[in-house]
Amino acid sequence: MTKLVEHFTGRPVHVDVLSEGRAPYFLDERSLFDTAQQKFGRVREIALMDGDMPLLLARTLIPSATAQGRNRRSLQLGNKPLGQLLFQKKSPVWKTRQMVLLNRSRPLWKAVKRVLPAAPASLWGRRTMYLFRGHPLLVTEIFLPALLQKTTPLTDLHQKFLF
């Protein structure tokens, strides 16, 4: 997503890590894993920034089994974009992709308010369950107004966001 955003904004963007560590998964996130027993794991929340302007908010869930073995070191990203890892050789495999409408009633809204205190009443995003070397990795991306203002509904960017 970082490269795509840079292409359409015409400017370099950077990753601002908001939080990263072991945390509980939200109930709606748990339902996407093969086992509903997956209640905790590594959670990484970032904002994709154009200077001091947030463009995108992302929440990545990395189950313990996904972050073991040879994946462990790879998934220590720091301020590198996840896409740099997922798309390094070819398009990653994904199992599920959903469009999400985020509003004040959703748990992720707290993260939105941290980066965008004057957020609108609702925001669109997508949630994708990737398979990283055969293990699940859930990524939720919330498209913030500053990013959507840089494009028009008919651009490739909107198509790539959705699909």
mmCIF file of C-alpha atoms in Angstrom:
data_model
loop_
_atom_site.group_PDB
_atom_site.id
_atom_site.type_symbol
_atom_site.label_atom_id
_atom_site.label_comp_id
_atom_site.label_asym_id
_atom_site.label_seq_id
_atom_site.Cartn_x
_atom_site.Cartn_y
_atom_site.Cartn_z
ATOM 1 C CA MET A 1 0.000 0.000 0.000
ATOM 2 C CA THR A 2 2.883 2.378 0.764
ATOM 3 C CA LYS A 3 4.189 2.306 -2.812
ATOM 4 C CA LEU A 4 0.695 2.754 -4.207
ATOM 5 C CA VAL A 5 0.023 5.751 -1.955
ATOM 6 C CA GLU A 6 3.371 7.288 -2.903
ATOM 7 C CA HIS A 7 2.552 6.813 -6.575
ATOM 8 C CA PHE A 8 -0.759 8.634 -6.316
ATOM 9 C CA THR A 9 0.358 11.381 -3.932
ATOM 10 C CA GLY A 10 3.596 11.987 -5.825
ATOM 11 C CA ARG A 11 5.450 12.230 -2.517
ATOM 12 C CA PRO A 12 7.336 9.877 -0.223
ATOM 13 C CA VAL A 13 5.412 8.761 2.846
ATOM 14 C CA HIS A 14 6.627 7.229 6.093
ATOM 15 C CA VAL A 15 5.376 4.783 8.697
ATOM 16 C CA ASP A 16 4.640 6.096 12.179
ATOM 17 C CA VAL A 17 4.350 3.144 14.582
ATOM 18 C CA LEU A 18 1.555 3.984 17.032
ATOM 19 C CA SER A 19 1.808 0.782 19.071
ATOM 20 C CA GLU A 20 3.261 -2.688 18.813
ATOM 21 C CA GLY A 21 3.165 -5.543 21.277
ATOM 22 C CA ARG A 22 1.107 -8.370 22.674
ATOM 23 C CA ALA A 23 -2.546 -7.353 22.890
ATOM 24 C CA PRO A 24 -6.055 -8.806 22.685
ATOM 25 C CA TYR A 25 -7.769 -9.167 19.337
ATOM 26 C CA PHE A 26 -11.162 -7.562 18.827
ATOM 27 C CA LEU A 27 -14.096 -9.973 18.725
ATOM 28 C CA ASP A 28 -14.797 -9.368 15.016
ATOM 29 C CA GLU A 29 -11.115 -10.012 14.239
ATOM 30 C CA ARG A 30 -11.060 -13.311 16.140
ATOM 31 C CA SER A 31 -13.884 -14.674 14.018
ATOM 32 C CA LEU A 32 -11.662 -14.491 10.908
ATOM 33 C CA PHE A 33 -9.058 -16.922 12.199
ATOM 34 C CA ASP A 34 -9.545 -20.662 11.738
ATOM 35 C CA THR A 35 -9.667 -21.026 15.480
ATOM 36 C CA ALA A 36 -11.755 -18.628 17.542
ATOM 37 C CA GLN A 37 -9.370 -19.509 20.390
ATOM 38 C CA GLN A 38 -6.924 -16.952 18.940
ATOM 39 C CA LYS A 39 -7.584 -14.154 21.453
ATOM 40 C CA PHE A 40 -4.141 -12.568 21.855
ATOM 41 C CA GLY A 41 -1.100 -12.037 19.722
ATOM 42 C CA ARG A 42 1.220 -9.370 18.439
ATOM 43 C CA VAL A 43 -0.679 -6.278 17.316
ATOM 44 C CA ARG A 44 0.940 -3.493 15.311
ATOM 45 C CA GLU A 45 -0.876 -0.229 14.681
ATOM 46 C CA ILE A 46 0.655 2.315 12.326
ATOM 47 C CA ALA A 47 -0.227 5.497 10.528
ATOM 48 C CA LEU A 48 1.037 6.079 7.002
ATOM 49 C CA MET A 49 2.065 9.725 7.003
ATOM 50 C CA ASP A 50 2.683 12.461 4.439
ATOM 51 C CA GLY A 51 4.805 14.757 6.597
ATOM 52 C CA ASP A 52 2.575 15.300 9.636
ATOM 53 C CA MET A 53 -0.651 14.418 7.785
ATOM 54 C CA PRO A 54 -2.048 10.895 8.417
ATOM 55 C CA LEU A 55 -3.250 9.213 5.212
ATOM 56 C CA LEU A 56 -3.973 5.659 6.314
ATOM 57 C CA LEU A 57 -4.294 3.767 9.573
ATOM 58 C CA ALA A 58 -3.373 0.078 9.647
ATOM 59 C CA ARG A 59 -3.741 -2.610 12.302
ATOM 60 C CA THR A 60 -1.879 -5.872 11.790
ATOM 61 C CA LEU A 61 -2.509 -9.014 13.852
ATOM 62 C CA ILE A 62 0.377 -11.442 13.986
ATOM 63 C CA PRO A 63 -0.564 -14.698 15.763
ATOM 64 C CA SER A 64 2.147 -16.376 17.814
ATOM 65 C CA ALA A 65 2.390 -19.307 15.382
ATOM 66 C CA THR A 66 2.939 -16.871 12.479
ATOM 67 C CA ALA A 67 5.784 -15.079 14.278
ATOM 68 C CA GLN A 68 7.845 -18.206 14.986
ATOM 69 C CA GLY A 69 10.748 -19.880 13.235
ATOM 70 C CA ARG A 70 12.098 -18.105 10.168
ATOM 71 C CA ASN A 71 9.181 -15.639 10.247
ATOM 72 C CA ARG A 72 10.171 -14.242 13.637
ATOM 73 C CA ARG A 73 12.996 -12.041 12.423
ATOM 74 C CA SER A 74 11.226 -11.046 9.198
ATOM 75 C CA LEU A 75 8.210 -9.745 11.112
ATOM 76 C CA GLN A 76 10.259 -7.394 13.304
ATOM 77 C CA LEU A 77 9.472 -4.440 11.067
ATOM 78 C CA GLY A 78 10.176 -1.364 13.157
ATOM 79 C CA ASN A 79 9.165 1.586 10.967
ATOM 80 C CA LYS A 80 9.329 -0.377 7.708
ATOM 81 C CA PRO A 81 6.056 -0.890 5.816
ATOM 82 C CA LEU A 82 4.579 -4.394 6.008
ATOM 83 C CA GLY A 83 4.083 -4.361 2.240
ATOM 84 C CA GLN A 84 7.861 -4.252 1.806
ATOM 85 C CA LEU A 85 7.908 -7.729 3.327
ATOM 86 C CA LEU A 86 4.674 -9.114 1.857
ATOM 87 C CA PHE A 87 5.333 -7.973 -1.719
ATOM 88 C CA GLN A 88 9.099 -8.476 -1.885
ATOM 89 C CA LYS A 89 9.023 -11.358 -4.363
ATOM 90 C CA LYS A 90 5.486 -11.609 -5.737
ATOM 91 C CA SER A 91 1.925 -10.805 -4.832
ATOM 92 C CA PRO A 92 1.086 -12.338 -1.474
ATOM 93 C CA VAL A 93 -1.553 -14.990 -1.038
ATOM 94 C CA TRP A 94 -4.690 -13.817 0.698
ATOM 95 C CA LYS A 95 -7.617 -15.884 1.942
ATOM 96 C CA THR A 96 -10.220 -13.278 2.802
ATOM 97 C CA ARG A 97 -10.823 -9.631 1.948
ATOM 98 C CA GLN A 98 -13.633 -7.541 3.373
ATOM 99 C CA MET A 99 -14.665 -3.930 3.084
ATOM 100 C CA VAL A 100 -15.243 -2.402 6.504
ATOM 101 C CA LEU A 101 -17.176 0.654 7.591
ATOM 102 C CA LEU A 102 -15.625 1.984 10.741
ATOM 103 C CA ASN A 103 -17.543 4.259 13.107
ATOM 104 C CA ARG A 104 -17.528 5.288 16.753
ATOM 105 C CA SER A 105 -19.010 1.976 17.871
ATOM 106 C CA ARG A 106 -16.017 -0.048 16.644
ATOM 107 C CA PRO A 107 -13.014 -0.719 18.922
ATOM 108 C CA LEU A 108 -10.515 0.478 16.285
ATOM 109 C CA TRP A 109 -12.089 3.957 16.441
ATOM 110 C CA LYS A 110 -9.825 4.834 19.405
ATOM 111 C CA ALA A 111 -6.779 4.493 17.162
ATOM 112 C CA VAL A 112 -8.445 6.670 14.513
ATOM 113 C CA LYS A 113 -9.077 9.407 17.081
ATOM 114 C CA ARG A 114 -5.403 9.301 18.165
ATOM 115 C CA VAL A 115 -4.210 10.195 14.666
ATOM 116 C CA LEU A 116 -7.237 12.173 13.510
ATOM 117 C CA PRO A 117 -9.004 13.932 16.408
ATOM 118 C CA ALA A 118 -11.506 15.594 14.030
ATOM 119 C CA ALA A 119 -12.422 12.353 12.247
ATOM 120 C CA PRO A 120 -15.703 12.192 10.320
ATOM 121 C CA ALA A 121 -18.536 10.036 11.678
ATOM 122 C CA SER A 122 -17.417 7.005 9.643
ATOM 123 C CA LEU A 123 -14.518 5.838 7.497
ATOM 124 C CA TRP A 124 -14.063 3.078 4.931
ATOM 125 C CA GLY A 125 -11.352 0.481 4.967
ATOM 126 C CA ARG A 126 -10.511 -3.045 4.017
ATOM 127 C CA ARG A 127 -9.474 -6.079 6.000
ATOM 128 C CA THR A 128 -7.344 -8.791 4.430
ATOM 129 C CA MET A 129 -6.231 -12.141 5.816
ATOM 130 C CA TYR A 130 -2.872 -12.833 4.163
ATOM 131 C CA LEU A 131 -0.939 -16.067 4.307
ATOM 132 C CA PHE A 132 2.689 -15.302 5.072
ATOM 133 C CA ARG A 133 4.732 -18.434 4.408
ATOM 134 C CA GLY A 134 1.570 -20.443 5.050
ATOM 135 C CA HIS A 135 0.600 -18.661 8.283
ATOM 136 C CA PRO A 136 -2.247 -16.143 8.788
ATOM 137 C CA LEU A 137 -1.668 -12.413 9.144
ATOM 138 C CA LEU A 138 -4.667 -10.054 9.410
ATOM 139 C CA VAL A 139 -4.301 -6.483 8.121
ATOM 140 C CA THR A 140 -6.977 -3.810 8.505
ATOM 141 C CA GLU A 141 -6.376 -0.583 6.538
ATOM 142 C CA ILE A 142 -8.519 2.494 7.194
ATOM 143 C CA PHE A 143 -8.501 5.123 4.442
ATOM 144 C CA LEU A 144 -8.345 8.577 6.008
ATOM 145 C CA PRO A 145 -9.869 11.693 4.406
ATOM 146 C CA ALA A 146 -6.518 13.237 3.429
ATOM 147 C CA LEU A 147 -5.743 10.196 1.261
ATOM 148 C CA LEU A 148 -9.156 10.034 -0.360
ATOM 149 C CA GLN A 149 -9.017 13.754 -1.192
ATOM 150 C CA LYS A 150 -5.898 13.097 -3.266
ATOM 151 C CA THR A 151 -7.786 10.798 -5.637
ATOM 152 C CA THR A 152 -11.049 10.661 -7.542
ATOM 153 C CA PRO A 153 -13.515 7.748 -7.393
ATOM 154 C CA LEU A 154 -12.539 6.559 -10.861
ATOM 155 C CA THR A 155 -8.795 6.291 -10.299
ATOM 156 C CA ASP A 156 -6.860 3.072 -10.152
ATOM 157 C CA LEU A 157 -6.162 3.857 -6.503
ATOM 158 C CA HIS A 158 -9.786 3.271 -5.509
ATOM 159 C CA GLN A 159 -9.866 0.038 -7.513
ATOM 160 C CA LYS A 160 -6.679 -1.182 -5.874
ATOM 161 C CA PHE A 161 -8.002 -0.254 -2.419
ATOM 162 C CA LEU A 162 -11.036 -2.412 -2.981
ATOM 163 C CA PHE A 163 -9.448 -5.315 -4.798
#
